[in-house]
Amino acid sequence: MKAQSSQALATGGAMLAAGLAYAVLAFRLPHDGSVDASFFPRLLAVMMVLLGGVQTVTALRRPAPPAEEPAAVPGTGGKGALAVIATLAMIALYLFFLPRAGFPLATAVYLFAQIQLMAPRRDARATALHAAIAVIASAAIFALFRYGFGLLLPAGLLDGLVR
Amino acid sequence: MAELLAAGFGAVFAPHVLILIILGTSVGIVFGAVPGLTAVMAIALTLPMTYSLGPVAGMALLMSLFIGATSGGLISAILLKIPGTPSSIATTFDGIPMMERGEGAKALGVGVVFSFIGTILSIAVLAVVAPWLAKVALRFGPQEYFAIAVFSLTLIATLSSGNLVKGVFAGTLGVAVSTVGIAPVEAARRFTFGMPELNSGFQTLTVLIGMFAISEVLSAARSARGMREPEAGRVELAGIRGFGFSLAEFRSQIPNALRSSAVGIGVGILPGVGSGTSNILSYIFARSRSKHPETFGTGVIDGVVASETANNAGIGGAMVPLLTLGIPGDAVTAILLGGLMVHGVQPGPLLFVTQSELVYAIFAAMTVSSVVMLLVEFFGIRIFVRLLAIPKHILLPVILVLCVIGAFGLSSRMFDAWTILVFGLLGYGFSKGGVPVAPFIIGFILGPMAETNLRRGLMLSDGNFLAFFANPIALAFLLMAVASLGWQLWRSLRGGGGAAMAGADT
């Protein structure tokens, strides 16, 4: 219950923070006194701050009702949070290297890493399978979109090879 | 008209046109089913391929892609819990619970059949009443559009039962996000932080992909290692007869289907409001008209019927202003407009007079494509089920890559790909905080419509707000908005002693 109460408070806090941040930006927009480009954002900012405030105050005053604990899933909790962070990092690195290393290479590496992270099994056979899937899928998707649909996905380091 | 229709069918049943329709529908379904690939992309990528085809063949192919993609979104909405296209957002509300309850095949069957019904009904309306409907829609001005947008936004509250504060906040945040970019009327930059990429704001597709697909990948990553088996995306097909639901269930949904078709057709006709809105509006109406509204969202076929009938009915509706006035109703019809002009066809009131054979050939192609869609999805569902039974730890990363391609392909900018990551984080945060996503999406889509028409309406009335209330249609919608919000507020305060209002539950 305490965890849920903390989460409700955190949600309220996040809502309020988002509202305040948007309000700061909205009220800095030039305003000439009429219904101009700043009118809507200011109205929205006020609404967001009010709603965030209501959520926060209510979470402070009224603890969340007891709720059923979700069934424990092995591998979640701290490890789950790490997996999320790792996934975010992998996606970010993938997007960073996509235009530099090229779609085929970046995608193959990303797919392998992501599949390995999420796979329930990581023995040698599974790893080899995942590597093969990553390479084949990357090549197939690249060929389909570049040559089939004419979408110029960056080839990057393999540019000389695919021309 | 009968002769023209017969001639149209004759042209469509030429072998090469028929093959193009079958291919186009099948490919369209795939584009609609895979998150990150949409009807817009399917048609945009295929348009150059139609240059060498004749007008009938070219338009038949493009219309088939449109119909297939619009319907295909239900497959991933139900099996992957990710709407393949914006037009299947509301399908997830009941499709996902049905899937989790082991009724995935039923949900698919219902969605397929009523997609077909919605399409056929809309084609009939298109063929019979197109000119008259277009004239009515032309009379709507900024004040009417603003009132419709406000009314639709207040309906967000109906999607926030039990989490009214969070739901309304999500909707407001969605509208706020839509203000990024160049403001309407005076073209002032807002919240662009000096980045030229933000001048046009965020693309709907990137928001959708991020909020649904990327957040799903993050959620799956969180629980993936704990899974002993692949995620329950499997649909039990053994013992399923026909489309998976009974004749009695079909009959019980006819009023819902007719109403949803009317919503879809009506919304489709309104330029600027696409199937991304019609499926949600139809769902809300179906829920409000139901004798058991509390069951919506728990996994009832009514919700799937409302969404899928409306989104496909919007196809015929969107074609009304396109063919009769040359006004595209959404991004897809904008590309179709390009397709028509490429083939030397000028849409407009004279089209029905000077090129009526082509118009009725388009109607015939849409009809045939609808039948093909029904057959492909009926016989192909087993294939789709097997395809989507691929373990999630393999499927989701591949889908993420396709999502990145989808985002990148919009404007060949890596910026859009980065955007889906940002919204993915936001969507994941929503799921952790118990904040509903649907209101955010609705707010994002309708926000620009509300603001732009408010500004235009005030310009027309020299800054007089009362002009909105003097307009009878606008007044009616505004009163309905007030009534809707008031009723939801009263319900929330009445039920649970304010707990629902507080949304303190996670």
XYZ file of C-alpha atoms in Angstrom:
669
model
C 0.000 0.000 0.000
C 2.852 2.292 0.859
C 4.417 1.615 -2.528
C 1.170 2.424 -4.288
C 0.782 5.598 -2.271
C 4.302 6.625 -3.235
C 3.560 5.898 -6.842
C 0.377 7.976 -6.754
C 2.312 10.832 -5.226
C 5.067 10.457 -7.798
C 2.498 10.523 -10.593
C 0.924 13.622 -9.149
C 4.296 15.233 -8.740
C 5.217 14.433 -12.327
C 1.923 15.839 -13.583
C 2.423 19.024 -11.578
C 6.016 19.368 -12.724
C 4.987 18.928 -16.356
C 2.276 21.526 -15.928
C 4.641 24.009 -14.311
C 7.292 23.462 -16.963
C 4.768 24.016 -19.729
C 3.414 27.048 -17.903
C 6.862 28.629 -17.715
C 7.283 28.175 -21.448
C 3.745 29.242 -22.302
C 3.813 32.447 -20.288
C 7.081 33.418 -21.927
C 5.430 33.466 -25.331
C 4.812 36.966 -26.666
C 1.327 38.166 -25.823
C -0.484 41.162 -27.236
C -3.578 40.999 -25.076
C -5.800 39.366 -27.660
C -6.507 35.751 -28.524
C -3.117 35.143 -30.073
C -0.631 32.301 -30.340
C -0.083 32.306 -26.585
C -3.762 32.033 -25.627
C -4.208 28.309 -26.041
C -0.898 27.332 -24.423
C -1.606 29.553 -21.411
C -5.059 28.052 -21.012
C -3.636 24.554 -21.251
C -0.866 25.362 -18.791
C -3.340 26.545 -16.183
C -5.398 23.389 -16.648
C -2.363 21.142 -16.339
C -1.120 22.837 -13.190
C -4.565 22.638 -11.610
C -5.004 18.989 -12.492
C -1.496 18.132 -11.348
C -2.167 19.952 -8.110
C -5.419 18.096 -7.533
C -3.722 14.766 -8.171
C -0.836 15.581 -5.838
C -2.974 16.930 -3.011
C -5.354 14.005 -3.211
C -2.492 11.523 -3.182
C -1.120 13.262 -0.087
C -4.422 13.327 1.728
C -5.867 9.964 0.766
C -3.687 6.839 0.597
C -4.411 4.508 -2.275
C -6.867 1.715 -1.442
C -5.380 -1.738 -0.974
C -4.899 -3.432 -4.278
C -3.978 -6.941 -5.224
C -0.290 -7.442 -5.604
C 0.547 -8.391 -9.172
C 1.707 -11.951 -9.560
C 5.410 -12.066 -9.011
C 7.214 -12.493 -12.274
C 10.717 -13.874 -12.105
C 13.264 -11.482 -13.431
C 11.289 -8.337 -12.787
C 11.812 -5.769 -10.095
C 15.371 -4.474 -10.093
C 16.400 -6.646 -13.017
C 13.372 -5.475 -14.928
C 14.281 -1.842 -14.411
C 17.806 -2.576 -15.597
C 16.395 -4.240 -18.690
C 14.341 -1.141 -19.440
C 17.360 1.104 -19.048
C 19.434 -1.221 -21.196
C 16.728 -1.242 -23.875
C 16.556 2.528 -23.865
C 20.301 2.728 -24.190
C 20.321 0.227 -27.044
C 17.621 2.065 -28.938
C 19.440 5.360 -28.450
C 22.727 3.858 -29.634
C 20.945 2.281 -32.583
C 19.494 5.620 -33.633
C 22.874 7.292 -33.141
C 24.761 4.815 -35.287
C 22.036 4.309 -37.918
C 23.088 7.205 -40.153
C 26.789 6.639 -39.419
C 27.308 2.917 -39.659
C 24.361 2.450 -41.993
C 21.080 0.619 -41.649
C 22.282 -2.960 -42.327
C 25.100 -2.954 -39.781
C 23.377 -0.897 -37.100
C 20.188 -2.900 -37.379
C 21.912 -6.259 -37.262
C 23.822 -5.277 -34.132
C 20.754 -3.771 -32.476
C 18.528 -6.732 -33.272
C 21.058 -9.183 -31.897
C 21.588 -7.188 -28.727
C 17.887 -6.583 -28.109
C 16.854 -10.156 -28.810
C 19.580 -11.428 -26.526
C 18.474 -9.085 -23.781
C 14.858 -10.170 -23.993
C 15.412 -13.850 -24.732
C 14.493 -16.347 -22.036
C 17.406 -18.533 -23.114
C 20.916 -17.462 -23.946
C 22.747 -20.708 -24.506
C 25.144 -21.105 -27.429
C 22.512 -22.481 -29.764
C 20.010 -19.739 -28.980
C 22.688 -17.089 -29.350
C 23.695 -18.428 -32.756
C 20.064 -18.478 -33.821
C 19.545 -14.933 -32.647
C 22.629 -13.765 -34.508
C 21.406 -15.410 -37.689
C 17.952 -13.884 -37.290
C 19.487 -10.467 -36.715
C 21.626 -10.585 -39.828
C 18.967 -12.080 -42.092
C 16.209 -9.788 -40.862
C 18.410 -6.736 -41.242
C 19.397 -7.651 -44.778
C 15.867 -8.583 -45.793
C 14.319 -5.412 -44.422
C 17.007 -3.271 -46.020
C 16.579 -4.926 -49.406
C 12.793 -4.754 -49.262
C 12.627 -1.082 -48.482
C 15.616 0.119 -50.481
C 15.076 -1.867 -53.654
C 11.415 -2.804 -53.331
C 9.894 0.436 -52.132
C 12.628 2.850 -53.082
C 13.098 4.203 -49.570
C 16.696 5.381 -49.315
C 17.750 3.864 -46.045
C 21.340 4.810 -45.301
C 23.792 2.103 -46.260
C 26.620 3.743 -44.340
C 29.781 1.653 -44.264
C 28.319 -0.743 -46.816
C 27.488 2.014 -49.268
C 29.998 0.858 -51.858
C 28.688 -2.668 -51.635
C 25.000 -1.934 -52.129
C 25.291 0.453 -55.048
C -26.369 4.771 -62.526
C -26.963 1.020 -62.834
C -25.396 0.964 -66.267
C -22.403 2.928 -65.083
C -21.958 0.599 -62.130
C -22.148 -2.431 -64.399
C -19.533 -0.886 -66.664
C -17.408 -0.149 -63.633
C -17.509 -3.745 -62.483
C -16.719 -4.837 -66.017
C -13.600 -2.716 -66.023
C -12.548 -3.979 -62.599
C -13.007 -7.631 -63.474
C -10.334 -7.392 -66.140
C -7.696 -9.971 -65.124
C -4.854 -7.529 -64.573
C -7.015 -5.192 -62.486
C -8.308 -8.069 -60.396
C -4.780 -9.236 -59.687
C -3.770 -5.719 -58.693
C -6.731 -5.521 -56.324
C -5.848 -8.816 -54.672
C -2.200 -7.825 -54.344
C -3.019 -4.336 -53.190
C -5.470 -5.502 -50.544
C -3.090 -8.138 -49.228
C -0.142 -5.764 -49.073
C -2.377 -3.121 -47.536
C -3.413 -5.530 -44.792
C 0.228 -6.221 -44.030
C 0.992 -2.504 -43.909
C -1.932 -1.947 -41.621
C -1.119 -4.886 -39.394
C 2.515 -4.069 -38.758
C 2.940 -1.163 -36.345
C 4.987 1.555 -37.957
C 3.675 0.825 -41.418
C 0.529 2.668 -42.394
C -1.858 3.259 -45.255
C -0.128 6.564 -45.952
C 3.188 4.826 -46.393
C 1.716 1.999 -48.439
C 0.052 4.364 -50.887
C 2.928 6.814 -50.996
C 5.426 4.047 -51.736
C 3.189 2.435 -54.341
C 2.106 5.607 -56.143
C 5.158 5.779 -58.418
C 4.539 2.183 -59.408
C 1.127 3.163 -60.825
C 2.524 5.638 -63.325
C 2.634 3.005 -66.060
C -0.835 1.707 -65.259
C -4.068 3.102 -66.643
C -6.362 5.232 -64.473
C -8.687 2.371 -63.550
C -5.894 -0.050 -62.701
C -3.889 2.588 -60.871
C -6.786 3.807 -58.747
C -7.947 0.247 -58.104
C -4.519 -0.605 -56.700
C -4.359 2.500 -54.517
C -7.899 2.052 -53.190
C -7.155 -1.581 -52.378
C -4.135 -0.548 -50.368
C -6.275 2.001 -48.529
C -8.969 -0.509 -47.656
C -6.541 -3.270 -46.713
C -4.404 -1.022 -44.538
C -7.368 0.531 -42.739
C -8.662 -2.897 -41.841
C -5.279 -4.499 -41.196
C -4.686 -2.383 -38.125
C -7.082 -4.543 -36.148
C -4.797 -7.557 -36.427
C -1.950 -6.043 -34.459
C -4.355 -4.124 -32.243
C -5.740 -7.419 -31.010
C -2.804 -9.795 -31.284
C 0.053 -7.459 -30.397
C -1.856 -4.936 -28.269
C -0.497 -2.257 -30.572
C -2.834 -0.470 -32.996
C -1.328 -0.944 -36.420
C -2.783 2.362 -37.557
C -4.462 5.317 -35.830
C -7.798 4.008 -37.079
C -7.563 0.984 -34.762
C -6.794 2.719 -31.496
C -10.258 2.086 -30.066
C -10.060 -1.548 -31.160
C -7.450 -2.118 -28.475
C -9.828 -1.030 -25.713
C -11.813 -4.252 -25.939
C -9.698 -6.261 -28.338
C -6.856 -6.584 -25.862
C -9.034 -7.807 -22.972
C -10.699 -10.281 -25.321
C -7.304 -11.500 -26.418
C -6.140 -11.892 -22.855
C -9.255 -13.864 -22.085
C -8.586 -16.296 -24.896
C -11.158 -14.797 -27.252
C -8.659 -13.366 -29.687
C -10.042 -15.315 -32.629
C -13.516 -14.018 -31.895
C -12.255 -10.460 -31.681
C -10.465 -10.864 -35.001
C -13.490 -12.400 -36.650
C -15.796 -9.671 -35.405
C -13.363 -6.988 -36.511
C -12.955 -8.479 -39.990
C -16.652 -8.969 -40.668
C -17.714 -5.575 -39.426
C -14.827 -3.874 -41.220
C -16.283 -5.380 -44.366
C -19.783 -4.234 -43.472
C -18.596 -0.732 -42.689
C -16.765 -0.489 -45.991
C -19.685 -1.772 -48.052
C -22.156 0.558 -46.349
C -19.886 3.520 -46.901
C -19.438 2.662 -50.566
C -23.201 2.531 -50.964
C -23.554 5.922 -49.331
C -20.720 7.293 -51.418
C -22.312 6.143 -54.634
C -25.838 7.306 -53.827
C -25.581 10.517 -51.830
C -22.078 11.871 -52.489
C -23.053 15.190 -54.054
C -25.659 16.016 -51.419
C -23.429 15.106 -48.470
C -20.587 17.162 -49.821
C -22.787 20.260 -49.973
C -23.794 19.866 -46.325
C -20.199 19.485 -45.196
C -19.220 22.568 -47.169
C -21.478 24.687 -44.969
C -19.455 23.910 -41.870
C -17.246 26.817 -41.007
C -14.619 27.427 -38.320
C -17.197 27.887 -35.581
C -18.820 24.542 -36.272
C -15.468 22.777 -36.485
C -14.315 24.364 -33.229
C -17.484 23.264 -31.454
C -17.115 19.728 -32.803
C -13.512 19.624 -31.596
C -14.466 20.872 -28.123
C -17.275 18.342 -27.881
C -14.940 15.562 -28.940
C -12.336 16.667 -26.414
C -14.847 16.608 -23.576
C -15.648 13.055 -24.528
C -12.136 12.298 -23.318
C -13.694 12.167 -19.907
C -15.723 9.129 -20.910
C -12.483 7.305 -21.608
C -11.136 8.196 -18.198
C -13.590 6.404 -15.948
C -11.997 5.849 -12.586
C -9.113 8.126 -13.496
C -10.867 11.325 -14.394
C -8.104 13.673 -13.296
C -5.370 11.628 -14.959
C -7.430 11.172 -18.110
C -8.259 14.844 -18.499
C -4.635 15.688 -17.748
C -3.491 13.274 -20.438
C -5.860 14.857 -22.927
C -4.690 18.327 -21.976
C -1.088 17.239 -22.305
C -1.881 15.838 -25.733
C -3.290 19.183 -26.812
C -0.260 20.896 -25.295
C 2.114 18.695 -27.287
C 0.178 19.558 -30.431
C 0.955 23.261 -29.882
C 4.610 22.648 -30.660
C 5.540 24.188 -33.965
C 4.230 27.056 -35.990
C 1.033 28.492 -34.566
C -2.029 28.859 -36.769
C -2.952 32.258 -38.201
C 0.128 34.345 -37.364
C 2.642 31.535 -37.918
C 4.555 32.279 -34.742
C 6.982 29.617 -33.568
C 6.081 27.949 -30.310
C 8.236 25.644 -28.197
C 10.641 24.891 -31.054
C 13.767 25.767 -29.028
C 15.402 26.949 -32.217
C 15.126 23.531 -33.850
C 13.828 23.814 -37.416
C 12.689 20.206 -37.256
C 10.053 21.245 -34.735
C 8.571 23.957 -36.924
C 5.971 21.545 -38.242
C 5.416 20.021 -34.826
C 5.361 16.334 -34.098
C 4.033 13.916 -36.669
C 0.982 11.899 -35.609
C 2.634 8.677 -36.677
C 5.702 9.258 -34.503
C 3.537 10.047 -31.493
C 1.489 6.921 -32.091
C 4.459 4.665 -32.648
C 6.200 6.003 -29.602
C 3.245 5.917 -27.230
C 2.137 2.440 -28.205
C 4.922 0.469 -29.868
C 8.052 1.745 -28.133
C 6.412 1.712 -24.729
C 5.281 -1.854 -25.437
C 8.876 -2.808 -26.239
C 10.045 -1.232 -22.982
C 7.329 -3.001 -21.011
C 8.182 -6.286 -22.691
C 11.856 -5.771 -21.948
C 11.004 -5.266 -18.315
C 9.253 -8.590 -18.021
C 10.907 -10.532 -20.823
C 13.524 -12.395 -18.833
C 10.865 -13.628 -16.457
C 8.920 -15.285 -19.220
C 9.250 -19.008 -19.532
C 7.200 -19.060 -22.680
C 6.608 -16.568 -25.421
C 4.048 -13.900 -24.546
C 0.456 -14.965 -24.899
C -0.037 -13.530 -28.345
C -1.362 -16.890 -29.430
C -4.906 -17.281 -30.568
C -6.619 -20.594 -30.118
C -8.168 -21.453 -33.463
C -9.070 -25.081 -32.865
C -12.805 -25.462 -32.680
C -13.434 -22.023 -34.105
C -16.160 -22.107 -36.716
C -16.528 -19.473 -39.360
C -15.501 -16.099 -38.028
C -15.612 -17.166 -34.413
C -18.906 -15.642 -33.354
C -22.531 -16.713 -33.577
C -25.345 -15.519 -35.773
C -27.142 -14.279 -32.664
C -24.131 -12.147 -31.746
C -24.000 -10.854 -35.299
C -27.662 -9.843 -35.205
C -27.235 -8.175 -31.844
C -24.531 -5.946 -33.268
C -26.462 -4.715 -36.300
C -27.763 -1.537 -34.596
C -24.256 -0.846 -33.309
C -22.829 -1.411 -36.783
C -25.342 0.872 -38.448
C -24.746 3.625 -35.918
C -20.981 3.227 -36.128
C -21.120 3.288 -39.913
C -23.031 6.542 -39.733
C -20.375 8.000 -37.419
C -17.577 6.772 -39.640
C -19.183 8.081 -42.803
C -20.045 11.404 -41.204
C -16.598 11.903 -39.739
C -14.959 10.718 -42.927
C -16.811 13.347 -44.909
C -15.544 16.151 -42.704
C -12.257 17.285 -44.194
C -9.397 17.213 -41.751
C -10.981 14.665 -39.448
C -9.961 11.160 -40.350
C -10.474 7.605 -39.247
C -8.047 8.261 -36.411
C -10.911 10.141 -34.794
C -13.921 8.226 -36.089
C -13.029 4.951 -34.405
C -12.718 6.651 -31.034
C -15.870 8.738 -31.435
C -17.822 5.687 -32.520
C -16.559 3.746 -29.528
C -17.636 6.511 -27.200
C -21.079 6.702 -28.770
C -21.515 2.950 -28.647
C -20.595 2.963 -25.003
C -22.968 5.786 -24.195
C -25.812 4.027 -26.001
C -25.152 0.643 -24.482
C -27.367 -0.794 -21.775
C -24.205 -1.986 -20.080
C -21.617 0.762 -20.589
C -19.559 -0.521 -17.697
C -18.662 -3.580 -19.742
C -16.867 -1.529 -22.356
C -13.171 -1.888 -21.907
C -13.496 -5.284 -20.288
C -13.588 -7.200 -23.558
C -16.952 -6.992 -25.308
C -17.458 -7.338 -29.035
C -19.517 -4.128 -29.058
C -16.359 -2.103 -28.647
C -14.544 -3.886 -31.465
C -17.588 -3.559 -33.727
C -17.937 0.144 -33.044
C -14.289 0.866 -33.781
C -13.761 -1.298 -36.830
C -17.082 -0.497 -38.492
C -16.485 3.208 -38.120
C -12.899 3.278 -39.313
C -13.682 1.373 -42.474
C -16.897 3.305 -43.034
C -14.727 6.396 -42.995
C -13.130 5.241 -46.232
C -16.232 5.898 -48.294
C -16.911 9.047 -46.335
C -13.432 10.407 -46.967
C -13.863 9.762 -50.675
C -16.913 12.035 -50.816
C -15.136 15.400 -50.532
C -12.193 13.998 -52.489
C -14.174 12.992 -55.550
C -16.868 15.657 -55.485
C -14.810 18.647 -54.433
C -11.186 17.677 -54.781
C -10.699 18.230 -51.050
C -8.710 15.504 -49.294
C -10.107 14.529 -45.920
C -6.876 13.197 -44.472
C -3.314 12.299 -45.378
C -4.353 9.167 -47.230
C -6.877 10.917 -49.426
C -4.347 13.658 -50.020
C -2.076 11.087 -51.609
C -5.004 9.590 -53.485
C -5.665 13.059 -54.837
C -2.131 13.021 -56.141
C -2.812 9.633 -57.673
C -5.883 10.930 -59.481
C -4.023 13.909 -60.869
C -1.114 11.754 -61.974
C -3.565 9.877 -64.159
C -5.021 13.072 -65.567
C -8.189 12.950 -63.498
C -9.366 16.258 -62.022
C -11.605 15.650 -59.000
C -14.510 18.013 -58.544
C -18.217 18.410 -59.222
C -17.720 17.812 -62.940
C -15.999 14.502 -62.358
C -19.309 12.697 -62.079
C -20.292 14.148 -65.457
C -17.136 14.022 -67.559
C -15.529 10.855 -66.164
C -18.387 9.000 -64.597
C -17.077 5.654 -65.913
C -13.901 6.090 -63.877
C -15.844 7.156 -60.791
C -18.016 4.067 -60.873
C -14.994 1.914 -61.646
C -13.493 3.274 -58.423
C -16.695 2.331 -56.575
C -16.521 -1.144 -58.096
C -12.839 -1.517 -57.189
C -13.605 -0.543 -53.605
C -16.396 -3.117 -53.452
C -14.274 -5.905 -54.877
C -11.404 -4.946 -52.601
C -13.716 -5.170 -49.587
C -14.657 -8.705 -50.531
C -10.999 -9.580 -51.070
C -10.198 -8.080 -47.682
C -12.820 -10.265 -46.057
C -11.506 -13.393 -47.747
C -7.820 -12.651 -47.194
C -8.339 -11.876 -43.534
C -10.618 -14.915 -43.065
C -8.316 -17.393 -44.734
C -5.181 -15.528 -43.807
C -5.899 -15.067 -40.114
C -4.383 -18.439 -39.417
C -1.254 -17.294 -41.238
C -1.265 -14.013 -39.376
C -1.761 -15.849 -36.110
C 1.204 -18.072 -36.865
C 3.255 -15.084 -37.916
C 2.380 -13.196 -34.783
C 2.958 -16.283 -32.625
C 6.621 -15.691 -33.245
C 8.216 -15.178 -29.813
C 7.950 -11.621 -28.657
C 11.631 -11.336 -27.897
C 12.198 -11.761 -31.650
C 9.084 -10.046 -32.969
C 9.207 -6.836 -30.945
C 12.776 -5.824 -31.830
C 11.950 -6.370 -35.514
C 8.802 -4.313 -35.109
C 10.835 -1.595 -33.445
C 13.126 -1.520 -36.457
C 10.104 -1.242 -38.758
C 8.788 1.540 -36.551
C 12.072 3.379 -36.926
C 11.790 2.937 -40.694
C 8.227 4.175 -40.588
C 9.241 7.266 -38.673
C 12.323 7.845 -40.814
C 10.381 7.321 -44.018
C 7.976 10.179 -43.280
C 10.467 12.848 -44.197
C 13.793 10.984 -44.340
C 14.788 12.591 -41.057
C 16.476 10.900 -38.135
C 14.735 13.493 -35.984
C 11.446 11.653 -36.407
C 13.107 8.419 -35.351
C 14.419 10.083 -32.191
C 10.934 11.445 -31.564
C 9.455 7.974 -31.261
C 11.964 7.228 -28.522
C 10.907 10.336 -26.618
C 7.240 9.467 -26.872
C 8.043 5.878 -26.053
C 9.471 7.079 -22.768
C 6.370 9.155 -22.207
C 4.102 6.220 -23.002
C 6.047 3.986 -20.652
C 5.771 6.627 -17.976
C 2.019 6.752 -18.563
C 1.727 3.014 -18.103
C 3.760 3.115 -14.896
C 1.737 6.021 -13.544
C -1.644 4.619 -14.490
C -2.328 7.485 -16.886
C -4.486 6.482 -19.862
C -2.925 6.933 -23.291
C -6.060 7.276 -25.397
C -6.993 10.745 -24.107
C -3.493 11.943 -24.893
C -3.781 10.750 -28.472
C -7.228 12.309 -28.876
C -6.003 15.588 -27.470
C -3.009 15.560 -29.791
C -5.134 14.906 -32.863
C -7.986 17.286 -32.062
C -5.988 20.077 -30.441
C -4.906 21.754 -33.675
C -8.427 21.514 -35.041
C -9.806 23.232 -31.945
C -7.248 26.015 -31.830
C -7.129 26.732 -35.540
C -10.876 26.979 -35.855
C -11.174 29.043 -32.700
C -8.731 31.549 -34.131
C -10.397 31.560 -37.528
C -13.846 31.853 -36.028
C -12.758 34.831 -33.940
C -11.219 36.442 -36.977
C -14.490 36.085 -38.831
C -16.435 37.548 -35.934
C -13.908 40.315 -35.170
C -12.959 38.765 -31.858
C -16.516 38.221 -30.678
C -16.795 34.965 -28.715
C -20.586 35.219 -28.720
C -20.611 34.463 -32.431
C -19.883 30.844 -31.563
C -23.043 30.702 -29.512
C -25.093 32.486 -32.125
C -24.292 29.752 -34.612
C -26.954 27.041 -34.045
C -24.822 24.047 -35.011
C -21.854 25.279 -32.993
C -24.109 26.076 -30.048
C -25.601 22.607 -30.137
C -22.181 20.966 -30.004
C -20.969 23.314 -27.267
C -24.030 22.577 -25.150
C -23.444 18.868 -25.658
C -19.861 19.390 -24.560
C -20.950 21.091 -21.355
C -23.540 18.413 -20.719
C -21.036 15.648 -21.368
C -18.437 17.095 -19.036
C -20.962 17.864 -16.352
C -22.406 14.400 -16.488
C -18.997 12.759 -16.235
C -18.088 14.992 -13.321
C -21.314 14.145 -11.553
C -20.773 10.443 -12.151
C -17.253 10.624 -10.814
C -18.229 12.520 -7.710
C -21.208 10.264 -7.110
C -19.353 7.030 -7.538
C -16.628 6.266 -5.002
C -16.820 9.425 -2.927
C -14.316 11.268 -5.018
C -11.812 8.498 -5.266
C -12.428 8.293 -8.973
C -12.087 12.037 -9.268
C -8.828 11.939 -7.413
C -7.498 9.159 -9.533
C -5.304 8.375 -6.607
C -5.286 4.757 -7.549
C -2.413 3.700 -9.690
